[in-house]
Structure formats: structure tokens, C-alpha cells
Short mmCIF file of C-alpha atoms and ligand atoms in Angstrom, two decimals:
data_model
loop_
_atom_site.label_atom_id
_atom_site.label_comp_id
_atom_site.label_asym_id
_atom_site.label_seq_id
_atom_site.Cartn_x
_atom_site.Cartn_y
_atom_site.Cartn_z
CA UNK A 57 0.00 0.00 0.00
CA UNK A 58 1.26 3.47 -0.89
CA UNK A 59 0.34 6.59 1.05
CA UNK A 60 0.10 10.26 0.28
CA UNK A 61 0.13 13.22 2.65
CA UNK A 62 -3.40 14.07 3.76
CA UNK A 63 -5.05 16.92 5.67
CA UNK A 64 -3.47 18.71 8.61
CA UNK A 65 -4.77 17.29 11.89
CA UNK A 66 -2.77 19.60 14.19
CA UNK A 67 -0.92 22.63 12.91
CA UNK A 68 2.43 23.82 14.24
CA UNK A 69 0.94 26.69 16.28
CA UNK A 70 -1.61 24.46 17.98
CA UNK A 71 1.12 21.92 18.78
CA UNK A 72 3.42 24.59 20.15
CA UNK A 73 0.71 26.10 22.39
CA UNK A 74 -0.13 22.69 23.85
CA UNK A 75 3.54 21.77 24.31
CA UNK A 76 4.02 25.02 26.27
CA UNK A 77 1.09 24.07 28.53
CA UNK A 78 2.50 20.59 29.03
CA UNK A 79 5.92 22.05 29.88
CA UNK A 80 4.27 24.12 32.62
CA UNK A 81 2.54 21.01 34.03
CA UNK A 82 5.74 18.93 33.89
CA UNK A 83 8.00 21.56 35.41
CA UNK A 84 5.46 22.15 38.19
CA UNK A 85 5.46 18.41 38.95
CA UNK A 86 9.26 18.35 39.20
CA UNK A 87 9.69 21.75 40.79
CA UNK A 88 13.04 21.93 42.62
CA UNK A 89 13.87 18.31 41.73
CA UNK A 90 16.48 16.97 39.39
CA UNK A 91 14.99 14.56 36.83
CA UNK A 92 15.93 12.73 33.65
CA UNK A 93 13.73 13.23 30.59
CA UNK A 94 14.13 10.17 28.38
CA UNK A 95 13.14 10.71 24.74
CA UNK A 96 12.17 7.70 22.66
CA UNK A 97 13.91 8.10 19.31
CA UNK A 98 13.28 8.99 16.69
CA UNK A 99 9.65 10.07 16.90
CA UNK A 100 9.89 12.10 20.14
CA UNK A 101 12.84 14.19 18.97
CA UNK A 102 10.96 17.42 18.14
CA UNK A 103 8.46 17.05 20.96
CA UNK A 104 11.16 16.57 23.61
CA UNK A 105 13.35 19.36 22.32
CA UNK A 106 10.42 21.81 22.19
CA UNK A 107 9.09 20.69 25.58
CA UNK A 108 12.31 21.22 27.51
CA UNK A 109 12.93 24.65 25.97
CA UNK A 110 9.67 25.82 27.57
CA UNK A 111 10.92 24.80 31.04
CA UNK A 112 11.96 27.61 33.40
CA UNK A 113 15.67 28.44 33.46
CA UNK A 114 16.18 26.93 36.92
CA UNK A 115 14.80 23.55 35.82
CA UNK A 116 17.08 20.65 36.80
CA UNK A 117 16.33 18.48 33.79
CA UNK A 118 18.85 16.11 32.23
CA UNK A 119 18.28 14.53 28.84
CA UNK A 120 18.81 11.00 27.67
CA UNK A 121 17.50 8.90 24.78
CA UNK A 122 16.49 5.39 23.91
CA UNK A 123 15.90 4.13 20.41
CA UNK A 124 13.46 1.32 19.77
CA UNK A 125 12.61 -0.48 16.57
CA UNK A 126 9.60 0.99 14.80
CA UNK A 127 7.01 -0.38 12.42
CA UNK A 128 9.43 -0.35 9.50
CA UNK A 129 7.49 0.41 6.34
CA UNK A 130 4.12 -0.63 7.73
CA UNK A 131 1.47 1.43 9.53
CA UNK A 132 0.45 -1.38 11.94
CA UNK A 133 2.07 -2.23 15.28
CA UNK A 134 3.91 -5.53 15.36
CA UNK A 135 4.00 -5.45 19.16
CA UNK A 136 7.67 -6.37 18.93
CA UNK A 137 9.95 -3.85 20.61
CA UNK A 138 13.69 -4.03 20.11
CA UNK A 139 16.08 -1.71 21.96
CA UNK A 140 18.37 -0.22 19.35
CA UNK A 141 20.00 2.31 21.67
CA UNK A 142 19.93 2.12 25.45
CA UNK A 143 20.26 4.91 28.03
CA UNK A 144 23.66 6.39 28.87
CA UNK A 145 22.40 7.28 32.36
CA UNK A 146 22.14 4.96 35.36
CA UNK A 147 18.59 5.80 36.46
CA UNK A 148 18.69 3.95 39.81
CA UNK A 149 17.27 6.28 42.46
CA UNK A 150 16.51 9.03 39.93
CA UNK A 151 13.22 10.65 38.90
CA UNK A 152 12.56 9.68 35.30
CA UNK A 153 10.12 11.08 32.74
CA UNK A 154 9.63 8.90 29.67
CA UNK A 155 8.71 11.05 26.66
CA UNK A 156 6.97 9.40 23.68
CA UNK A 157 5.55 10.80 20.46
CA UNK A 158 2.41 8.69 20.27
CA UNK A 159 0.53 6.09 22.25
CA UNK A 160 -1.29 3.65 20.02
CA UNK A 161 -1.72 0.03 21.18
CA UNK A 162 0.37 0.91 24.25
CA UNK A 163 2.70 -2.05 23.69
CA UNK A 164 5.85 0.04 23.21
CA UNK A 165 5.34 2.27 26.23
CA UNK A 166 4.29 -0.61 28.46
CA UNK A 167 7.39 -2.58 27.44
CA UNK A 168 9.66 0.41 28.09
CA UNK A 169 8.03 1.13 31.45
CA UNK A 170 8.61 -2.46 32.61
CA UNK A 171 12.20 -2.30 31.42
CA UNK A 172 12.92 1.00 33.18
CA UNK A 173 11.06 0.00 36.37
CA UNK A 174 13.45 -2.96 36.60
CA UNK A 175 16.31 -0.46 36.96
CA UNK A 176 14.83 0.93 40.20
CA UNK A 177 14.28 4.62 39.43
CA UNK A 178 12.94 6.70 42.32
CA UNK A 179 9.90 7.60 40.23
CA UNK A 180 8.80 6.97 36.67
CA UNK A 181 6.27 9.12 34.84
CA UNK A 182 5.11 9.21 31.22
CA UNK A 183 4.55 12.10 28.86
CA UNK A 184 3.03 11.53 25.41
CA UNK A 185 2.17 14.07 22.77
CA UNK A 186 -0.54 12.08 20.97
CA UNK A 187 -2.89 9.42 22.23
CA UNK A 188 -5.07 7.14 20.07
CA UNK A 189 -7.23 5.59 22.82
CA UNK A 190 -9.37 3.57 20.39
CA UNK A 191 -6.45 1.32 19.54
CA UNK A 192 -5.26 0.49 23.04
CA UNK A 193 -4.40 -3.16 23.67
CA UNK A 194 -2.74 -2.79 27.07
CA UNK A 195 -3.42 -0.40 29.92
CA UNK A 196 -0.69 2.22 30.26
CA UNK A 197 -0.58 5.06 32.75
CA UNK A 198 -0.12 8.45 31.09
CA UNK A 199 0.85 11.30 33.42
CA UNK A 200 1.06 14.08 30.82
CA UNK A 201 -0.91 13.90 27.55
CA UNK A 202 -0.91 16.39 24.68
CA UNK A 203 -3.81 15.50 22.40
CA UNK A 204 -6.26 12.66 21.97
CA UNK A 205 -6.56 11.87 18.28
CA UNK A 206 -8.78 9.57 16.21
CA UNK A 207 -7.61 6.22 14.88
CA UNK A 208 -5.77 7.54 11.83
CA UNK A 209 -2.13 7.15 10.85
CA UNK A 210 -0.34 10.48 11.29
CA UNK A 211 3.02 11.91 10.23
CA UNK A 212 5.01 15.07 10.83
CA UNK A 213 6.57 16.74 13.90
CA UNK A 214 8.85 13.72 14.34
CA UNK A 215 6.42 11.03 13.21
CA UNK A 216 7.31 9.20 10.03
CA UNK A 217 5.97 6.93 7.39
CA UNK A 218 8.78 4.69 6.16
CA UNK A 219 11.36 7.23 7.34
CA UNK A 220 9.80 10.21 5.57
CA UNK A 221 7.79 13.25 6.67
CA UNK A 222 9.30 13.53 10.18
CA UNK A 223 10.49 17.04 9.30
CA UNK A 224 7.01 18.50 8.69
CA UNK A 225 6.07 21.27 11.14
CA UNK A 226 2.39 20.19 11.23
CA UNK A 227 0.88 16.79 11.98
CA UNK A 228 -0.93 15.32 8.97
CA UNK A 229 -2.97 12.21 8.37
CA UNK A 230 -1.85 9.98 5.52
CA UNK A 231 -4.24 8.63 2.92
CA UNK A 232 -3.85 5.30 1.18
CA UNK A 233 -3.50 5.61 -2.59
CA UNK A 234 -5.66 3.08 -4.31
CA UNK A 235 -3.78 1.09 -6.95
CA UNK A 236 -5.31 1.74 -10.38
CA UNK A 237 -7.80 -1.02 -11.23
CA UNK A 238 -6.66 -3.19 -14.11
CA UNK A 239 -8.62 -4.96 -16.85
CA UNK A 240 -11.79 -3.06 -16.11
CA UNK A 241 -13.53 -1.97 -19.28
CA UNK A 242 -16.06 0.85 -19.25
CA UNK A 243 -19.64 -0.41 -19.54
CA UNK A 244 -21.30 -0.04 -22.95
P1 5GP B 1245 2.23 1.33 20.18
O1 5GP B 1245 3.28 0.38 20.66
O2 5GP B 1245 1.58 2.15 21.26
O3 5GP B 1245 1.22 0.64 19.30
O4 5GP B 1245 2.91 2.31 19.17
C1 5GP B 1245 3.85 3.23 19.52
C2 5GP B 1245 4.74 3.53 18.36
O5 5GP B 1245 4.10 3.22 17.12
C3 5GP B 1245 5.04 4.99 18.29
O6 5GP B 1245 6.17 5.33 19.02
C4 5GP B 1245 5.22 5.21 16.79
O7 5GP B 1245 6.55 4.90 16.44
C5 5GP B 1245 4.32 4.19 16.15
N1 5GP B 1245 3.00 4.75 15.75
C6 5GP B 1245 1.80 4.47 16.27
N2 5GP B 1245 0.83 5.16 15.66
C7 5GP B 1245 1.45 5.91 14.74
C8 5GP B 1245 0.99 6.90 13.79
O8 5GP B 1245 -0.19 7.22 13.65
N3 5GP B 1245 1.94 7.46 13.02
C9 5GP B 1245 3.26 7.15 13.10
N4 5GP B 1245 4.10 7.77 12.29
N5 5GP B 1245 3.74 6.25 13.99
C10 5GP B 1245 2.84 5.64 14.80
#
């Protein structure tokens, strides 16, 4: 199946305004505390970098990243999560905020939460920009949520289809392109 870029679901200004609100909520929750914001690559790259720049100057945030395998060229979750890059930080006894681009089935976030919990952080919270609740397969606790969106495949602002369209400033839906029908003759 091929896809083309569809309508804008969330434009850059709307995203930025909500990210600023989320930054206020997050920095309030960690006020005066050092914490590690862990971005899940590559999708969360723009979200995390925008979020932390809205934090107050005295914020004690550190940044780290994990990379997990994605859907590849498909738009459906395989449920298989492979760690491609692990944290550089030892999170034992630290306050950790896991930052994800999108929560779909919940399999990725739930896997990562179990993995990180096993490393004995002092606290572990989650922050997701987009949430597609209709597709949830496992229960995952979300502490900070940007937008609830319908069950549509989206790209832009870090989210890709087959590696493309991450760079777009707005979040778009993608539309399947129907293959041209063959051997169909017009009716007489
Ligand atoms: P989950 O494990 O919750 O099903 O999916 C989480 C991951 O699937 C996200 O980090 C993202 O990589 C990918 N994903 C889920 N829905 C979408 C979507 O609508 N667009 C894009 N580009 N990726 C998605």
C-alpha cells in the first residue's frame, strides 16, 4: 500500500501552544527536583526538544534517549519492541520522565516502562504528545498527555511513514493511494 500526505490534523501553532502548557505542568510536577527526561527516538525528537525549551531556566532536567525499533514500512504495530540504543544514564534512584511521540496500542510504552522499572528509578512518569485511545491493547498510565486523536495514521513533527515526513512542522494524516484497477472496461 502506498500513502500520500493528507489533511493537517494539528498545525504547528496548535502543537506549540499545547507543548508550552504541558511544559508548565511537567515543570510544576518536578519543581526543585532533578529529573531525567528520556526521549524515545526517533519520533519524540521534536516534541522533547520543544518541551524542555519551555521549562523555566532553573529547571534541573537532564536529557537521555532510547531508540526502539519501529514499524518499518508498515502502519500497523507488530508489538515487537527491540532496543536499538539504550540509556547512557544509570537511572537507579533518579526521577525519570519517559517522553513518547504517540501512544497507540500501548505495547511500546508498556514494554519500556517495565524495562525502566526494573532499573529501580525513584519515580517513573510518562509524557506523550498524541494518544489514540481507540487502539489500546494494554493499559498504560499516562501522566502528561498532549492530544487525543482519532484512529488515523499520522506523520510530521517527528512522526514518520517509512522514514519520511518527520520534518514536517504540522501533523498530517496519511491517505492510502488506491492502486489503479486493471482490466476493467467501461460499460457499454
Ligand atoms: P504502540 O506500541 O503504542 O502501538 O505504538 C507506539 C509507536 O508506534 C510509536 O512510538 C510510533 O513509532 C508508532 N506509531 C503508532 N501510531 C502511529 C501513527 O499514527 N503514526 C506514526 N508515524 N507512527 C505511529
